[in-house]
PDB file of C-alpha atoms in Angstrom:
ATOM      1  CA  MET A   1      16.218 -39.188 -17.072  1.00 45.00           C
ATOM      2  CA  ASP A   2      18.469 -42.025 -18.230  1.00 45.00           C
ATOM      3  CA  ASN A   3      16.838 -44.497 -20.604  1.00 46.00           C
ATOM      4  CA  ARG A   4      14.922 -47.338 -18.923  1.00 53.00           C
ATOM      5  CA  VAL A   5      15.700 -45.999 -15.469  1.00 59.00           C
ATOM      6  CA  ASN A   6      12.870 -45.090 -13.158  1.00 80.00           C
ATOM      7  CA  SER A   7      12.688 -41.550 -11.825  1.00 90.00           C
ATOM      8  CA  VAL A   8      10.729 -40.929  -8.637  1.00 94.00           C
ATOM      9  CA  GLY A   9       9.304 -37.585  -7.548  1.00 96.00           C
ATOM     10  CA  PHE A  10       7.638 -36.846  -4.200  1.00 98.00           C
ATOM     11  CA  SER A  11       5.638 -33.829  -3.087  1.00 98.00           C
ATOM     12  CA  PHE A  12       3.550 -33.039  -0.035  1.00 98.00           C
ATOM     13  CA  THR A  13       1.000 -30.662   1.428  1.00 97.00           C
ATOM     14  CA  ARG A  14      -0.299 -30.294   4.960  1.00 97.00           C
ATOM     15  CA  GLU A  15      -2.684 -33.183   4.366  1.00 97.00           C
ATOM     16  CA  ASN A  16      -1.179 -35.579   1.805  1.00 98.00           C
ATOM     17  CA  LEU A  17       1.976 -37.201   0.474  1.00 98.00           C
ATOM     18  CA  TYR A  18       2.231 -37.731  -3.300  1.00 98.00           C
ATOM     19  CA  TRP A  19       4.620 -39.659  -5.470  1.00 97.00           C
ATOM     20  CA  VAL A  20       5.055 -40.341  -9.172  1.00 96.00           C
ATOM     21  CA  ILE A  21       7.249 -42.992 -10.801  1.00 94.00           C
ATOM     22  CA  LEU A  22       8.219 -42.304 -14.416  1.00 93.00           C
ATOM     23  CA  GLU A  23      10.228 -44.330 -16.877  1.00 90.00           C
ATOM     24  CA  GLU A  24      11.747 -43.064 -20.111  1.00 87.00           C
ATOM     25  CA  HIS A  25      11.639 -45.615 -22.938  1.00 86.00           C
ATOM     26  CA  ASP A  26      14.384 -46.113 -25.491  1.00 85.00           C
ATOM     27  CA  ASP A  27      12.321 -44.178 -28.039  1.00 85.00           C
ATOM     28  CA  GLY A  28      12.120 -41.150 -25.732  1.00 82.00           C
ATOM     29  CA  GLN A  29       8.529 -41.667 -24.645  1.00 89.00           C
ATOM     30  CA  VAL A  30       7.781 -41.348 -20.938  1.00 91.00           C
ATOM     31  CA  GLU A  31       5.593 -43.878 -19.148  1.00 94.00           C
ATOM     32  CA  VAL A  32       3.739 -43.153 -15.918  1.00 95.00           C
ATOM     33  CA  LYS A  33       4.366 -46.377 -14.001  1.00 93.00           C
ATOM     34  CA  GLU A  34       2.861 -45.446 -10.657  1.00 94.00           C
ATOM     35  CA  ILE A  35       1.131 -42.595  -8.887  1.00 96.00           C
ATOM     36  CA  GLU A  36       0.027 -42.508  -5.285  1.00 97.00           C
ATOM     37  CA  LYS A  37      -1.644 -40.155  -2.858  1.00 97.00           C
ATOM     38  CA  ILE A  38      -1.353 -41.064   0.825  1.00 97.00           C
ATOM     39  CA  PRO A  39      -3.421 -39.000   3.285  1.00 98.00           C
ATOM     40  CA  PHE A  40      -1.498 -38.139   6.430  1.00 98.00           C
ATOM     41  CA  GLU A  41      -2.893 -39.534   9.667  1.00 97.00           C
ATOM     42  CA  ASN A  42      -3.180 -35.967  10.936  1.00 97.00           C
ATOM     43  CA  THR A  43      -2.618 -32.578   9.346  1.00 98.00           C
ATOM     44  CA  LEU A  44       1.023 -31.503   9.486  1.00 98.00           C
ATOM     45  CA  ASP A  45       1.746 -28.634  11.855  1.00 98.00           C
ATOM     46  CA  TYR A  46       3.646 -26.165   9.661  1.00 97.00           C
ATOM     47  CA  ALA A  47       4.150 -23.802  12.590  1.00 96.00           C
ATOM     48  CA  ASN A  48       6.136 -26.522  14.373  1.00 97.00           C
ATOM     49  CA  PHE A  49       7.384 -28.421  11.355  1.00 98.00           C
ATOM     50  CA  LEU A  50      10.325 -30.133  13.073  1.00 97.00           C
ATOM     51  CA  SER A  51       8.174 -31.718  15.757  1.00 98.00           C
ATOM     52  CA  GLN A  52       8.402 -35.431  16.498  1.00 98.00           C
ATOM     53  CA  THR A  53       4.691 -35.661  15.733  1.00 98.00           C
ATOM     54  CA  ASN A  54       5.239 -34.375  12.191  1.00 98.00           C
ATOM     55  CA  ARG A  55       8.185 -36.737  11.734  1.00 98.00           C
ATOM     56  CA  ASN A  56       6.087 -39.733  12.718  1.00 98.00           C
ATOM     57  CA  ILE A  57       3.227 -38.671  10.430  1.00 98.00           C
ATOM     58  CA  ILE A  58       5.530 -38.325   7.416  1.00 98.00           C
ATOM     59  CA  LEU A  59       7.418 -41.526   8.241  1.00 97.00           C
ATOM     60  CA  ASN A  60       4.207 -43.560   8.440  1.00 97.00           C
ATOM     61  CA  ALA A  61       3.083 -42.232   5.055  1.00 97.00           C
ATOM     62  CA  ILE A  62       6.422 -42.942   3.354  1.00 95.00           C
ATOM     63  CA  HIS A  63       6.304 -46.531   4.622  1.00 94.00           C
ATOM     64  CA  HIS A  64       3.634 -47.104   1.944  1.00 95.00           C
ATOM     65  CA  PHE A  65       6.242 -46.496  -0.781  1.00 94.00           C
ATOM     66  CA  LYS A  66       7.865 -49.559  -2.339  1.00 88.00           C
ATOM     67  CA  SER A  67      11.051 -48.647  -4.180  1.00 81.00           C
ATOM     68  CA  PRO A  68      11.368 -49.992  -7.754  1.00 77.00           C
ATOM     69  CA  SER A  69      14.096 -52.627  -8.035  1.00 73.00           C
ATOM     70  CA  ASP A  70      15.791 -50.732 -10.887  1.00 67.00           C
ATOM     71  CA  LEU A  71      15.770 -47.318  -9.221  1.00 73.00           C
ATOM     72  CA  ASP A  72      19.179 -45.741  -9.877  1.00 67.00           C
ATOM     73  CA  ASP A  73      21.133 -45.851  -6.609  1.00 67.00           C
ATOM     74  CA  HIS A  74      17.826 -45.536  -4.745  1.00 67.00           C
ATOM     75  CA  LYS A  75      17.744 -41.818  -5.582  1.00 81.00           C
ATOM     76  CA  ILE A  76      14.507 -39.879  -5.259  1.00 92.00           C
ATOM     77  CA  LYS A  77      13.528 -36.223  -5.633  1.00 96.00           C
ATOM     78  CA  LEU A  78      11.301 -34.000  -3.488  1.00 97.00           C
ATOM     79  CA  SER A  79       9.227 -30.963  -4.359  1.00 98.00           C
ATOM     80  CA  PHE A  80       8.763 -28.781  -1.269  1.00 97.00           C
ATOM     81  CA  ASP A  81       5.538 -27.022  -0.368  1.00 97.00           C
ATOM     82  CA  SER A  82       6.264 -23.329  -0.931  1.00 97.00           C
ATOM     83  CA  SER A  83       4.317 -22.537   2.243  1.00 96.00           C
ATOM     84  CA  LEU A  84       7.494 -23.592   4.072  1.00 97.00           C
ATOM     85  CA  CYS A  85       9.801 -21.508   1.893  1.00 97.00           C
ATOM     86  CA  TYR A  86      10.721 -17.861   1.572  1.00 97.00           C
ATOM     87  CA  ILE A  87      10.521 -16.430  -1.938  1.00 96.00           C
ATOM     88  CA  SER A  88      11.326 -12.856  -2.876  1.00 95.00           C
ATOM     89  CA  LYS A  89      12.163 -11.074  -6.112  1.00 93.00           C
ATOM     90  CA  ILE A  90      15.499  -9.277  -5.797  1.00 93.00           C
ATOM     91  CA  PRO A  91      17.498  -7.050  -8.155  1.00 90.00           C
ATOM     92  CA  ILE A  92      20.946  -8.130  -9.276  1.00 89.00           C
ATOM     93  CA  GLU A  93      23.737  -6.517 -11.224  1.00 86.00           C
ATOM     94  CA  PRO A  94      23.671  -7.940 -14.765  1.00 81.00           C
ATOM     95  CA  SER A  95      27.464  -8.303 -14.726  1.00 80.00           C
ATOM     96  CA  LEU A  96      27.527 -10.740 -11.774  1.00 82.00           C
ATOM     97  CA  GLU A  97      29.266 -14.074 -12.385  1.00 84.00           C
ATOM     98  CA  LEU A  98      28.075 -17.155 -10.489  1.00 81.00           C
ATOM     99  CA  PRO A  99      30.484 -16.851  -7.507  1.00 85.00           C
ATOM    100  CA  GLU A 100      29.568 -13.169  -7.147  1.00 91.00           C
ATOM    101  CA  LEU A 101      25.865 -14.024  -7.453  1.00 90.00           C
ATOM    102  CA  LYS A 102      26.181 -16.523  -4.605  1.00 92.00           C
ATOM    103  CA  ASP A 103      27.797 -13.841  -2.444  1.00 93.00           C
ATOM    104  CA  HIS A 104      24.997 -11.446  -3.368  1.00 94.00           C
ATOM    105  CA  LEU A 105      22.375 -14.006  -2.355  1.00 95.00           C
ATOM    106  CA  ILE A 106      24.019 -14.312   1.055  1.00 95.00           C
ATOM    107  CA  TRP A 107      24.019 -10.527   1.389  1.00 95.00           C
ATOM    108  CA  GLU A 108      20.315 -10.444   0.483  1.00 95.00           C
ATOM    109  CA  PHE A 109      19.655 -13.198   3.019  1.00 96.00           C
ATOM    110  CA  HIS A 110      21.031 -10.967   5.773  1.00 96.00           C
ATOM    111  CA  GLN A 111      18.732  -8.148   4.660  1.00 95.00           C
ATOM    112  CA  HIS A 112      15.694 -10.391   5.072  1.00 93.00           C
ATOM    113  CA  PHE A 113      16.807 -12.457   8.099  1.00 94.00           C
ATOM    114  CA  TYR A 114      18.897 -10.179  10.270  1.00 89.00           C
ATOM    115  CA  ASP A 115      19.688 -12.517  13.154  1.00 91.00           C
ATOM    116  CA  GLU A 116      19.880 -15.839  11.321  1.00 95.00           C
ATOM    117  CA  ASP A 117      22.941 -17.843  10.292  1.00 97.00           C
ATOM    118  CA  PRO A 118      22.853 -18.491   6.526  1.00 96.00           C
ATOM    119  CA  ASN A 119      24.550 -21.853   7.133  1.00 96.00           C
ATOM    120  CA  ASN A 120      21.265 -23.044   8.615  1.00 97.00           C
ATOM    121  CA  PHE A 121      19.416 -22.502   5.336  1.00 97.00           C
ATOM    122  CA  TYR A 122      19.498 -23.619   1.739  1.00 96.00           C
ATOM    123  CA  ILE A 123      19.821 -20.418  -0.259  1.00 96.00           C
ATOM    124  CA  SER A 124      19.261 -20.554  -3.991  1.00 94.00           C
ATOM    125  CA  TYR A 125      17.586 -18.637  -6.784  1.00 93.00           C
ATOM    126  CA  HIS A 126      15.206 -19.067  -9.687  1.00 90.00           C
ATOM    127  CA  PRO A 127      16.161 -17.138 -12.826  1.00 84.00           C
ATOM    128  CA  LEU A 128      13.809 -14.653 -14.378  1.00 87.00           C
ATOM    129  CA  LEU A 129      13.644 -13.829 -18.070  1.00 71.00           C
ATOM    130  CA  GLN A 130      15.789 -11.066 -19.468  1.00 64.00           C
ATOM    131  CA  ASN A 131      14.249  -7.609 -19.519  1.00 62.00           C
ATOM    132  CA  LYS A 132      13.357  -5.784 -22.728  1.00 60.00           C
ATOM    133  CA  ASP A 133      17.023  -4.863 -23.201  1.00 61.00           C
ATOM    134  CA  GLY A 134      18.082  -8.510 -23.055  1.00 61.00           C
ATOM    135  CA  VAL A 135      19.597  -8.184 -19.574  1.00 69.00           C
ATOM    136  CA  ILE A 136      18.904 -10.354 -16.516  1.00 77.00           C
ATOM    137  CA  ASP A 137      18.505  -7.793 -13.752  1.00 82.00           C
ATOM    138  CA  SER A 138      16.502  -9.762 -11.161  1.00 88.00           C
ATOM    139  CA  VAL A 139      16.053 -13.269  -9.785  1.00 92.00           C
ATOM    140  CA  LEU A 140      13.822 -14.972  -7.236  1.00 95.00           C
ATOM    141  CA  LEU A 141      15.605 -15.530  -3.929  1.00 96.00           C
ATOM    142  CA  LEU A 142      14.651 -18.975  -2.550  1.00 97.00           C
ATOM    143  CA  ILE A 143      15.285 -19.867   1.092  1.00 97.00           C
ATOM    144  CA  ILE A 144      14.443 -23.122   2.908  1.00 97.00           C
ATOM    145  CA  ASN A 145      15.355 -24.072   6.438  1.00 97.00           C
ATOM    146  CA  ARG A 146      18.118 -26.679   6.111  1.00 97.00           C
ATOM    147  CA  ARG A 147      16.630 -28.710   8.953  1.00 97.00           C
ATOM    148  CA  TYR A 148      13.359 -29.099   7.023  1.00 98.00           C
ATOM    149  CA  ILE A 149      15.180 -30.829   4.189  1.00 97.00           C
ATOM    150  CA  ASP A 150      17.326 -32.809   6.620  1.00 97.00           C
ATOM    151  CA  LEU A 151      14.118 -34.074   8.214  1.00 97.00           C
ATOM    152  CA  PHE A 152      13.052 -35.614   4.910  1.00 97.00           C
ATOM    153  CA  LYS A 153      16.567 -36.863   4.165  1.00 96.00           C
ATOM    154  CA  ASN A 154      16.618 -38.758   7.448  1.00 96.00           C
ATOM    155  CA  ILE A 155      13.140 -40.192   6.920  1.00 96.00           C
ATOM    156  CA  PHE A 156      13.965 -41.345   3.390  1.00 95.00           C
ATOM    157  CA  GLU A 157      17.199 -42.917   4.631  1.00 94.00           C
ATOM    158  CA  THR A 158      15.196 -45.129   6.995  1.00 92.00           C
ATOM    159  CA  ARG A 159      13.705 -46.646   3.818  1.00 89.00           C
ATOM    160  CA  GLY A 160      17.089 -46.957   2.095  1.00 89.00           C
ATOM    161  CA  LEU A 161      16.371 -43.990  -0.177  1.00 91.00           C
ATOM    162  CA  ASN A 162      18.707 -41.109  -1.076  1.00 92.00           C
ATOM    163  CA  LEU A 163      17.253 -37.635  -1.498  1.00 94.00           C
ATOM    164  CA  LYS A 164      19.057 -36.467  -4.635  1.00 92.00           C
ATOM    165  CA  LEU A 165      17.274 -33.240  -5.516  1.00 93.00           C
ATOM    166  CA  THR A 166      14.812 -30.747  -4.040  1.00 95.00           C
ATOM    167  CA  ASP A 167      12.806 -27.942  -5.572  1.00 95.00           C
ATOM    168  CA  ILE A 168       9.814 -25.768  -4.709  1.00 97.00           C
ATOM    169  CA  ASP A 169       6.436 -27.012  -5.902  1.00 97.00           C
ATOM    170  CA  HIS A 170       5.420 -23.989  -7.994  1.00 97.00           C
ATOM    171  CA  PHE A 171       8.594 -24.216 -10.063  1.00 95.00           C
ATOM    172  CA  SER A 172       8.334 -27.997 -10.320  1.00 96.00           C
ATOM    173  CA  VAL A 173       4.924 -27.427 -11.893  1.00 96.00           C
ATOM    174  CA  GLU A 174       6.502 -25.105 -14.476  1.00 93.00           C
ATOM    175  CA  ILE A 175       8.674 -28.052 -15.544  1.00 94.00           C
ATOM    176  CA  ALA A 176       5.650 -30.343 -15.734  1.00 95.00           C
ATOM    177  CA  ILE A 177       3.899 -27.880 -18.041  1.00 94.00           C
ATOM    178  CA  LYS A 178       6.855 -27.788 -20.422  1.00 91.00           C
ATOM    179  CA  PHE A 179       6.697 -31.566 -20.844  1.00 92.00           C
ATOM    180  CA  ALA A 180       2.915 -31.943 -20.884  1.00 93.00           C
ATOM    181  CA  TYR A 181       2.184 -28.992 -23.204  1.00 91.00           C
ATOM    182  CA  PRO A 182       5.192 -28.757 -25.559  1.00 87.00           C
ATOM    183  CA  GLU A 183       3.067 -26.958 -28.132  1.00 82.00           C
ATOM    184  CA  LEU A 184       2.920 -24.048 -25.679  1.00 77.00           C
ATOM    185  CA  PHE A 185       6.570 -24.196 -24.639  1.00 70.00           C
ATOM    186  CA  ASN A 186       7.545 -21.005 -26.454  1.00 76.00           C
ATOM    187  CA  SER A 187       4.292 -19.130 -25.870  1.00 85.00           C
ATOM    188  CA  ASN A 188       2.988 -16.870 -23.094  1.00 89.00           C
ATOM    189  CA  ASN A 189       0.981 -18.334 -20.208  1.00 92.00           C
ATOM    190  CA  PHE A 190      -0.103 -17.757 -16.636  1.00 93.00           C
ATOM    191  CA  LEU A 191       0.516 -20.354 -13.929  1.00 96.00           C
ATOM    192  CA  MET A 192      -1.440 -20.156 -10.688  1.00 96.00           C
ATOM    193  CA  SER A 193      -0.756 -22.282  -7.612  1.00 97.00           C
ATOM    194  CA  VAL A 194      -3.687 -22.203  -5.187  1.00 96.00           C
ATOM    195  CA  LYS A 195      -2.607 -22.656  -1.566  1.00 95.00           C
ATOM    196  CA  PRO A 196      -4.883 -22.584   1.516  1.00 91.00           C
ATOM    197  CA  ASN A 197      -4.638 -18.812   2.014  1.00 92.00           C
ATOM    198  CA  PHE A 198      -2.458 -17.449  -0.768  1.00 96.00           C
ATOM    199  CA  LEU A 199      -1.790 -17.708  -4.484  1.00 96.00           C
ATOM    200  CA  GLU A 200       1.441 -17.927  -6.399  1.00 97.00           C
ATOM    201  CA  ILE A 201       1.289 -16.610  -9.928  1.00 96.00           C
ATOM    202  CA  SER A 202       3.990 -16.638 -12.535  1.00 93.00           C
ATOM    203  CA  PHE A 203       3.831 -15.103 -15.969  1.00 90.00           C
ATOM    204  CA  ILE A 204       5.649 -17.373 -18.379  1.00 88.00           C
ATOM    205  CA  LEU A 205       6.896 -15.432 -21.385  1.00 83.00           C
ATOM    206  CA  ASN A 206       8.212 -17.406 -24.358  1.00 81.00           C
ATOM    207  CA  GLY A 207       8.526 -20.481 -22.170  1.00 78.00           C
ATOM    208  CA  ASN A 208      10.495 -18.791 -19.352  1.00 82.00           C
ATOM    209  CA  THR A 209       9.492 -17.257 -16.034  1.00 86.00           C
ATOM    210  CA  PHE A 210       9.155 -13.517 -16.543  1.00 85.00           C
ATOM    211  CA  ASN A 211       7.520 -12.501 -13.282  1.00 87.00           C
ATOM    212  CA  PHE A 212       6.248 -14.019 -10.042  1.00 93.00           C
ATOM    213  CA  ARG A 213       4.096 -12.809  -7.179  1.00 93.00           C
ATOM    214  CA  GLN A 214       2.279 -14.076  -4.118  1.00 95.00           C
ATOM    215  CA  VAL A 215      -1.211 -12.836  -3.272  1.00 95.00           C
ATOM    216  CA  THR A 216      -3.169 -13.565  -0.088  1.00 95.00           C
ATOM    217  CA  TYR A 217      -6.891 -14.282  -0.190  1.00 95.00           C
ATOM    218  CA  LYS A 218      -9.719 -15.155   2.185  1.00 94.00           C
ATOM    219  CA  SER A 219     -12.193 -16.703  -0.246  1.00 92.00           C
ATOM    220  CA  PHE A 220     -12.338 -17.927  -3.829  1.00 92.00           C
ATOM    221  CA  GLY A 221     -14.328 -14.787  -4.544  1.00 93.00           C
ATOM    222  CA  ASP A 222     -11.189 -12.816  -3.665  1.00 95.00           C
ATOM    223  CA  ILE A 223      -9.242 -14.866  -6.217  1.00 95.00           C
ATOM    224  CA  LEU A 224     -11.760 -14.103  -8.949  1.00 95.00           C
ATOM    225  CA  THR A 225     -11.707 -10.405  -8.059  1.00 95.00           C
ATOM    226  CA  PHE A 226      -7.910 -10.351  -8.243  1.00 95.00           C
ATOM    227  CA  CYS A 227      -7.919 -12.091 -11.630  1.00 94.00           C
ATOM    228  CA  GLU A 228     -10.511  -9.692 -12.999  1.00 94.00           C
ATOM    229  CA  LYS A 229      -8.833  -6.513 -11.726  1.00 94.00           C
ATOM    230  CA  ASP A 230      -5.148  -7.415 -12.105  1.00 92.00           C
ATOM    231  CA  LEU A 231      -4.692 -10.217 -14.624  1.00 91.00           C
ATOM    232  CA  ARG A 232      -7.437  -9.459 -17.114  1.00 90.00           C
ATOM    233  CA  PRO A 233      -6.052  -5.963 -17.923  1.00 89.00           C
ATOM    234  CA  LEU A 234      -2.601  -7.485 -18.448  1.00 85.00           C
ATOM    235  CA  THR A 235      -4.105  -9.995 -20.853  1.00 84.00           C
ATOM    236  CA  LYS A 236      -5.708  -7.186 -22.845  1.00 81.00           C
ATOM    237  CA  LEU A 237      -2.453  -5.219 -22.763  1.00 82.00           C
ATOM    238  CA  MET A 238      -0.733  -8.224 -24.344  1.00 79.00           C
ATOM    239  CA  GLN A 239      -3.357  -8.061 -27.109  1.00 66.00           C
ATOM    240  CA  ASN A 240      -4.574 -11.591 -26.360  1.00 71.00           C
ATOM    241  CA  LYS A 241      -1.098 -13.072 -26.904  1.00 83.00           C
ATOM    242  CA  ILE A 242      -1.378 -15.114 -23.702  1.00 87.00           C
ATOM    243  CA  GLN A 243      -2.417 -18.674 -24.553  1.00 89.00           C
ATOM    244  CA  LYS A 244      -3.455 -20.465 -21.369  1.00 92.00           C
ATOM    245  CA  PHE A 245      -4.151 -19.919 -17.697  1.00 94.00           C
ATOM    246  CA  PHE A 246      -2.776 -23.043 -15.996  1.00 96.00           C
ATOM    247  CA  VAL A 247      -4.122 -23.767 -12.515  1.00 97.00           C
ATOM    248  CA  TRP A 248      -3.281 -26.382  -9.927  1.00 97.00           C
ATOM    249  CA  GLY A 249      -3.692 -26.833  -6.190  1.00 95.00           C
ATOM    250  CA  GLU A 250      -4.959 -29.396  -3.753  1.00 93.00           C
ATOM    251  CA  TYR A 251      -7.508 -26.905  -2.485  1.00 88.00           C
ATOM    252  CA  LEU A 252      -9.265 -26.069  -5.762  1.00 90.00           C
ATOM    253  CA  LYS A 253     -13.004 -25.958  -5.289  1.00 87.00           C
ATOM    254  CA  PRO A 254     -15.376 -27.598  -7.803  1.00 88.00           C
ATOM    255  CA  GLY A 255     -16.451 -25.212 -10.545  1.00 92.00           C
ATOM    256  CA  PHE A 256     -13.630 -22.731  -9.951  1.00 94.00           C
ATOM    257  CA  ILE A 257     -12.173 -23.210 -13.438  1.00 95.00           C
ATOM    258  CA  ASN A 258     -15.569 -22.487 -15.017  1.00 95.00           C
ATOM    259  CA  GLU A 259     -15.887 -19.310 -12.958  1.00 95.00           C
ATOM    260  CA  LEU A 260     -12.407 -18.267 -13.992  1.00 94.00           C
ATOM    261  CA  ASN A 261     -13.222 -18.833 -17.655  1.00 94.00           C
ATOM    262  CA  GLU A 262     -16.243 -16.542 -17.337  1.00 94.00           C
ATOM    263  CA  ILE A 263     -14.114 -13.524 -16.431  1.00 92.00           C
ATOM    264  CA  MET A 264     -10.819 -14.164 -18.253  1.00 91.00           C
ATOM    265  CA  PRO A 265     -10.393 -13.684 -22.016  1.00 89.00           C
ATOM    266  CA  LEU A 266      -8.224 -16.805 -22.256  1.00 89.00           C
ATOM    267  CA  GLU A 267      -8.775 -20.456 -21.437  1.00 92.00           C
ATOM    268  CA  ALA A 268      -8.155 -21.557 -17.862  1.00 94.00           C
ATOM    269  CA  VAL A 269      -7.271 -25.239 -17.502  1.00 95.00           C
ATOM    270  CA  GLU A 270      -6.464 -27.618 -14.688  1.00 95.00           C
ATOM    271  CA  ILE A 271      -2.994 -28.967 -15.396  1.00 96.00           C
ATOM    272  CA  ASN A 272      -2.761 -32.568 -16.536  1.00 96.00           C
ATOM    273  CA  PRO A 273       0.947 -33.353 -15.999  1.00 96.00           C
ATOM    274  CA  PHE A 274       0.580 -36.730 -17.738  1.00 96.00           C
ATOM    275  CA  LYS A 275      -1.040 -35.381 -20.887  1.00 93.00           C
ATOM    276  CA  ASN A 276       1.660 -36.556 -23.309  1.00 91.00           C
ATOM    277  CA  PHE A 277       2.813 -39.642 -21.437  1.00 95.00           C
ATOM    278  CA  ILE A 278       2.048 -43.348 -21.729  1.00 94.00           C
ATOM    279  CA  ILE A 279      -0.244 -44.283 -18.848  1.00 95.00           C
ATOM    280  CA  ASN A 280       0.386 -47.689 -17.310  1.00 90.00           C
ATOM    281  CA  LYS A 281      -2.769 -49.822 -16.913  1.00 90.00           C
ATOM    282  CA  LYS A 282      -2.089 -50.018 -13.180  1.00 90.00           C
ATOM    283  CA  VAL A 283      -2.218 -46.220 -13.022  1.00 94.00           C
ATOM    284  CA  LEU A 284      -5.406 -45.993 -15.105  1.00 93.00           C
ATOM    285  CA  ASN A 285      -7.121 -48.372 -12.688  1.00 93.00           C
ATOM    286  CA  SER A 286      -5.797 -46.622  -9.592  1.00 92.00           C
ATOM    287  CA  PRO A 287      -8.396 -45.001  -7.292  1.00 93.00           C
ATOM    288  CA  VAL A 288      -6.175 -41.896  -7.124  1.00 93.00           C
ATOM    289  CA  TYR A 289      -6.204 -41.412 -10.935  1.00 93.00           C
ATOM    290  CA  ARG A 290      -8.279 -38.233 -10.691  1.00 92.00           C
ATOM    291  CA  ASN A 291      -7.592 -34.587  -9.919  1.00 94.00           C
ATOM    292  CA  LEU A 292      -4.343 -35.154 -11.783  1.00 96.00           C
ATOM    293  CA  TYR A 293      -3.236 -31.545 -11.260  1.00 97.00           C
ATOM    294  CA  GLU A 294      -2.467 -32.525  -7.660  1.00 97.00           C
ATOM    295  CA  PHE A 295       0.413 -34.660  -8.979  1.00 98.00           C
ATOM    296  CA  ALA A 296       1.983 -31.830 -10.997  1.00 98.00           C
ATOM    297  CA  PRO A 297       4.751 -30.983  -8.464  1.00 98.00           C
ATOM    298  CA  ALA A 298       5.788 -34.625  -7.991  1.00 98.00           C
ATOM    299  CA  CYS A 299       5.730 -35.172 -11.755  1.00 97.00           C
ATOM    300  CA  GLY A 300       7.721 -31.997 -12.441  1.00 97.00           C
ATOM    301  CA  ILE A 301      10.479 -32.821  -9.954  1.00 97.00           C
ATOM    302  CA  ALA A 302      10.663 -36.399 -11.312  1.00 96.00           C
ATOM    303  CA  LEU A 303      11.328 -34.943 -14.766  1.00 94.00           C
ATOM    304  CA  ARG A 304      14.341 -32.963 -13.599  1.00 90.00           C
ATOM    305  CA  GLY A 305      17.742 -34.449 -14.457  1.00 72.00           C
TER     306      GLY A 305
END
């Protein structure tokens, strides 16, 4: 962020719209100037995301946003719900340069979506940490329907706002962790995103994404079973060198973190994305200043350049 310039990050789920306004002071400290959580009038229909009904629901929620007067060129950023995205780990040749990598991503797209035109999608990637030989041999393929992003672009434009940057919520949260927990930046941690019927888990090794997977579940008991059978052995294999188990998600049930701490040999914590920031008095007195982990995606995308 540029000094003294507000940075605005939005995120959304099926049920709510979130935004965070941050300002970087001249001394480098970041102030949380505003946070907001606006419940949608009705739950978004993800199966028919481009419907006029969804558009009206989102538009009505965004009308609650009042743009700061000093917002740089009215630019805002959006963290997309990964439920609307396609994410897959793919192998790559270590020797690929960026133009060749882009061509490879298009080739991979055709392997996953045989009859689709790649021009109708945003196709990108998330880097994974080098393997034990110091070579990057895989990345996460990220695919979002271009019309989904255009929907938000058009809605923001009705408010005089320019959508500058998009990301996927799980990876926005990784950024938020790096700023909120700098003491753990170069350590090993788990990050779990809890969605309505699936989990996203990344293993962060020395501050960088090393691995990522999605796991479906039917109950929170299934989540605990997965953690005990799959993640606990990995923790022991690492000889307790994993520091924290970061968790976020709008659908976290009360007491889940305590249950997780009973079975995992490392501390599980709900992410506080504002942990190291100055909190504006308006924010402290806000009725939405609770369950702060829900704001992690919006905060993370706001922190991106």
